[in-house]
């Protein structure tokens, strides 16, 4: 039985954002993150939230799913919020319980910081993880960084490594399961004993796994060589990335958003974030 | 039509270097043969008979210690051979390996089929055309955007074959490509290989230890101890079951039955691999034997 | 008495998700002791046979139903499931990929050591298992990674045999081997079954091998047991086997074709030698 692995969090779809050039999506997400960090005032955050809602709507993905994706980061979010609430001092004292003082500024700050983290996650999910396959991301990154090849940065090699890793991770996960079962069938015990004993119990899994990974690497190298692979030089691609009008429109929109945020920060902040 | 040898081997010898304790192991010993363009040849031999070593030489993973090897008319054992010559030969000769997993590079089927063409620097639009056509030919069009991880072994091998087709190679070597598959997957791969040969005229070399697969070839080369033991049509090779058994091989059950019936005194031909032909021959012989009494 | 008894086993992978697959659907099966010979388990890929095998040594736990080995329900005390693995030894497909120790001897000893064996007893078991699996004693002190493919397979087999399980289950023990290798390993298993009175179950896709080395066959199709009878009885249901994506030995098909050509030697033909014997009676 094959393990059911959806590597990364890519969600099948054909929305406008799904169809954007992956290179542009990388650029857009970087610009959007910059915009998030530029935002200081309540108004600029409101504008960002509005834009994020719009973006999620454009992907056609369910907002609940994107929120669920934040679960692993919940601890960090709560932790930062708590730190801000209890440690921040300000002018308007709301509650005092012995040595603990909670200020209005602390609460607003906590809210804004949480919003900032959530926005960061939403931005990367919308532009990258949820709407772009890992393979497309790798391709996009390779082509974005291709000017660095002139400086002898091994951009192609790095992207080939990524491609192969993406291809073999599910295979190796399956293999790990098989080897674990084989050793369990010989009475191996992975779940009891001291920490040291458990670490030792992993040896019968790790050694066969490494040997198998090396064997696979060796066979794959031969297969690639037989398929005339000689490195990045002179290679063409079947799927050439093309930027179209919609990619540039998105770029323009994000740049406008950034400008609006700077203006709002300067002229109409309502309340400014202090951090 | 004049057929040229696509592969010509003259007195090939190859040894694996032994470690400090053991002597080098001679895997190929004075092997000579020619493979005609457009032919379907099976290479049989038990494990360690040298058949996989031969495959490694043919795809230039290893180089012979001595002897000459011509691929597509070019002498690759010539000391002056250039990297371009080797690449040119590689362009024409493809391999489908034993482990279906370890030859797939990309995590999307069509990207993997395109891999070889991309390496050759073919223009994008042309690659697209070739990939679509190759996938169609092996019947995998509907899996074009799937992840290879979710395919069966037989399907993965068909992807590898599509990669070969897309590169428009003249010759494919199947190096025990069916060994890890279930019967349906094996059937799949064999049908595709036969089609490749019969319809597209691609030279097929099938390295296997399934006798039933070898029986489908035009010619069988039997390897034993690094040498060529037999070389002929399936009828010729299987007509001597004792020699095959001595070489650690087998014969199809049709041949085994015919052979044993002949030993029991029945006058039957040995060179029938089809179940119905074999049954008809035995039934006829029994009728004759009874009539003679 | 039945050594293995499966009562109404049901098992579903990825339960309660959209990708749920029912691998075993109310399967009941009784397999007798070693005296009744080797049982072969056949079925096309995805028929549920690998799942069934993993039920027998407790690698998978049934959603419903009971697995009874030697009269006891293996899931009666879930904490003792490890002991079940010593009773029902499983040799997985391509077992040579599980070898890990520094020497072959240590690798074979891994199972018995997990059982708590030490000293002479451990030593004897390793030597006996090596002998049964056809591994030369001088190989025991080599690294398992120096062995040839066939020898690695034997070493892995010995690793399970050394636990002296009452039931030995082998998943495609001859996969990827050449004709002689197949004959040696399957012949060796048959001899082992006879001498050690172990109940042996072999899973394989090769009908020719099953016909040669098994006495009874369990046919799985679509998560159910379709047949459980002797080889002769199973292979005479030629059409039914084909309809569930299985094959019969070539010789069985020849026998069917002979019948059409007016030389009927019965439908229960599954080895060449038996066919020859029956044909000679016709003369």
PDB file of C-alpha atoms in Angstrom, chain B residues 45-47 98-99 176 179-184 209-211 245 247-250 252-254 256-257 260-261 264 266 273 275-276 278-280 282-283 285-287 289-290 293, chain C residues 44-45 93-94 97 146 150 175-180 182-183 205-206 208 245 247 249-255 257-258 260-263 270-273 275-276 279-280 282-283:
ATOM      1  CA  UNK B  45      21.828 -16.090 -19.196  1.00  0.00           C
ATOM      2  CA  UNK B  46      21.807 -16.915 -15.514  1.00  0.00           C
ATOM      3  CA  UNK B  47      22.856 -14.321 -12.913  1.00  0.00           C
ATOM      4  CA  UNK B  98      15.454  -3.077 -13.975  1.00  0.00           C
ATOM      5  CA  UNK B  99      14.250  -0.858 -11.147  1.00  0.00           C
ATOM      6  CA  UNK B 176      15.845  -7.072 -17.078  1.00  0.00           C
ATOM      7  CA  UNK B 179      12.177  -8.599 -13.396  1.00  0.00           C
ATOM      8  CA  UNK B 180      10.497  -6.503 -10.699  1.00  0.00           C
ATOM      9  CA  UNK B 181       7.016  -6.418 -12.244  1.00  0.00           C
ATOM     10  CA  UNK B 182       3.899  -8.505 -11.689  1.00  0.00           C
ATOM     11  CA  UNK B 183       2.519 -10.581 -14.584  1.00  0.00           C
ATOM     12  CA  UNK B 184       0.258  -7.781 -15.835  1.00  0.00           C
ATOM     13  CA  UNK B 209      15.636 -14.540 -17.638  1.00  0.00           C
ATOM     14  CA  UNK B 210      12.053 -15.247 -18.547  1.00  0.00           C
ATOM     15  CA  UNK B 211      12.083 -17.885 -21.272  1.00  0.00           C
ATOM     16  CA  UNK B 245      19.433 -26.684 -18.405  1.00  0.00           C
ATOM     17  CA  UNK B 247      23.617 -23.364 -18.614  1.00  0.00           C
ATOM     18  CA  UNK B 248      21.333 -22.813 -15.599  1.00  0.00           C
ATOM     19  CA  UNK B 249      18.439 -21.769 -17.790  1.00  0.00           C
ATOM     20  CA  UNK B 250      15.111 -23.189 -18.709  1.00  0.00           C
ATOM     21  CA  UNK B 252       9.273 -22.810 -22.170  1.00  0.00           C
ATOM     22  CA  UNK B 253       6.946 -25.535 -20.911  1.00  0.00           C
ATOM     23  CA  UNK B 254       5.777 -26.164 -24.490  1.00  0.00           C
ATOM     24  CA  UNK B 256       9.842 -29.122 -22.296  1.00  0.00           C
ATOM     25  CA  UNK B 257       6.705 -31.155 -22.945  1.00  0.00           C
ATOM     26  CA  UNK B 260       9.941 -35.182 -23.000  1.00  0.00           C
ATOM     27  CA  UNK B 261       7.352 -36.675 -25.360  1.00  0.00           C
ATOM     28  CA  UNK B 264       9.350 -41.182 -24.722  1.00  0.00           C
ATOM     29  CA  UNK B 266       6.813 -39.863 -29.879  1.00  0.00           C
ATOM     30  CA  UNK B 273       6.074 -22.135 -28.655  1.00  0.00           C
ATOM     31  CA  UNK B 275       0.200 -23.468 -26.746  1.00  0.00           C
ATOM     32  CA  UNK B 276      -2.279 -24.439 -29.481  1.00  0.00           C
ATOM     33  CA  UNK B 278       2.084 -27.560 -29.383  1.00  0.00           C
ATOM     34  CA  UNK B 279      -1.166 -29.304 -28.405  1.00  0.00           C
ATOM     35  CA  UNK B 280      -2.103 -29.910 -32.021  1.00  0.00           C
ATOM     36  CA  UNK B 282       1.105 -33.795 -29.797  1.00  0.00           C
ATOM     37  CA  UNK B 283      -2.474 -34.792 -30.612  1.00  0.00           C
ATOM     38  CA  UNK B 285       1.556 -37.527 -33.145  1.00  0.00           C
ATOM     39  CA  UNK B 286      -0.532 -39.568 -30.717  1.00  0.00           C
ATOM     40  CA  UNK B 287      -3.049 -40.297 -33.452  1.00  0.00           C
ATOM     41  CA  UNK B 289       1.373 -43.561 -33.144  1.00  0.00           C
ATOM     42  CA  UNK B 290      -1.951 -45.250 -32.390  1.00  0.00           C
ATOM     43  CA  UNK B 293       0.004 -50.001 -33.940  1.00  0.00           C
TER      44      UNK B 293
ATOM     45  CA  UNK C  44      -3.218 -10.107  -8.749  1.00  0.00           C
ATOM     46  CA  UNK C  45      -1.605  -6.909  -7.411  1.00  0.00           C
ATOM     47  CA  UNK C  93       9.741  -9.052  -0.723  1.00  0.00           C
ATOM     48  CA  UNK C  94      13.390  -8.397  -1.624  1.00  0.00           C
ATOM     49  CA  UNK C  97      17.430  -4.818   1.466  1.00  0.00           C
ATOM     50  CA  UNK C 146      30.037  -8.390   0.180  1.00  0.00           C
ATOM     51  CA  UNK C 150      21.446 -14.720  -4.249  1.00  0.00           C
ATOM     52  CA  UNK C 175      11.570 -12.592  -7.201  1.00  0.00           C
ATOM     53  CA  UNK C 176      14.306 -11.458  -9.580  1.00  0.00           C
ATOM     54  CA  UNK C 177      16.274 -14.708  -9.437  1.00  0.00           C
ATOM     55  CA  UNK C 178      17.252 -16.751 -12.489  1.00  0.00           C
ATOM     56  CA  UNK C 179      15.778 -20.245 -13.054  1.00  0.00           C
ATOM     57  CA  UNK C 180      18.472 -22.032 -11.059  1.00  0.00           C
ATOM     58  CA  UNK C 182      14.508 -19.915  -8.095  1.00  0.00           C
ATOM     59  CA  UNK C 183      14.774 -23.674  -8.009  1.00  0.00           C
ATOM     60  CA  UNK C 205       2.912 -14.368  -8.979  1.00  0.00           C
ATOM     61  CA  UNK C 206       4.583 -17.271 -10.739  1.00  0.00           C
ATOM     62  CA  UNK C 208       4.652 -22.348 -12.574  1.00  0.00           C
ATOM     63  CA  UNK C 245      -6.619 -11.443 -13.714  1.00  0.00           C
ATOM     64  CA  UNK C 247      -2.885 -16.999 -15.104  1.00  0.00           C
ATOM     65  CA  UNK C 249       0.866 -22.586 -15.713  1.00  0.00           C
ATOM     66  CA  UNK C 250       1.502 -22.855 -19.439  1.00  0.00           C
ATOM     67  CA  UNK C 251       1.228 -26.637 -19.167  1.00  0.00           C
ATOM     68  CA  UNK C 252      -2.358 -26.301 -17.883  1.00  0.00           C
ATOM     69  CA  UNK C 253      -3.204 -24.285 -20.982  1.00  0.00           C
ATOM     70  CA  UNK C 254      -1.541 -26.912 -23.174  1.00  0.00           C
ATOM     71  CA  UNK C 255      -3.692 -29.581 -21.483  1.00  0.00           C
ATOM     72  CA  UNK C 257      -5.731 -27.177 -25.870  1.00  0.00           C
ATOM     73  CA  UNK C 258      -5.020 -30.924 -26.024  1.00  0.00           C
ATOM     74  CA  UNK C 260      -9.808 -29.456 -27.820  1.00  0.00           C
ATOM     75  CA  UNK C 261      -7.627 -31.447 -30.194  1.00  0.00           C
ATOM     76  CA  UNK C 262      -9.145 -34.714 -29.085  1.00  0.00           C
ATOM     77  CA  UNK C 263      -6.419 -35.760 -26.646  1.00  0.00           C
ATOM     78  CA  UNK C 270      -0.185 -28.459 -13.656  1.00  0.00           C
ATOM     79  CA  UNK C 271       3.287 -29.965 -14.014  1.00  0.00           C
ATOM     80  CA  UNK C 272       5.039 -31.088 -17.178  1.00  0.00           C
ATOM     81  CA  UNK C 273       5.996 -34.474 -15.772  1.00  0.00           C
ATOM     82  CA  UNK C 275       1.268 -34.266 -18.293  1.00  0.00           C
ATOM     83  CA  UNK C 276       3.875 -36.560 -19.864  1.00  0.00           C
ATOM     84  CA  UNK C 279      -0.107 -38.520 -22.289  1.00  0.00           C
ATOM     85  CA  UNK C 280       1.887 -41.744 -22.331  1.00  0.00           C
ATOM     86  CA  UNK C 282      -2.833 -42.523 -24.313  1.00  0.00           C
ATOM     87  CA  UNK C 283      -0.360 -44.470 -26.384  1.00  0.00           C
TER      88      UNK C 283
END
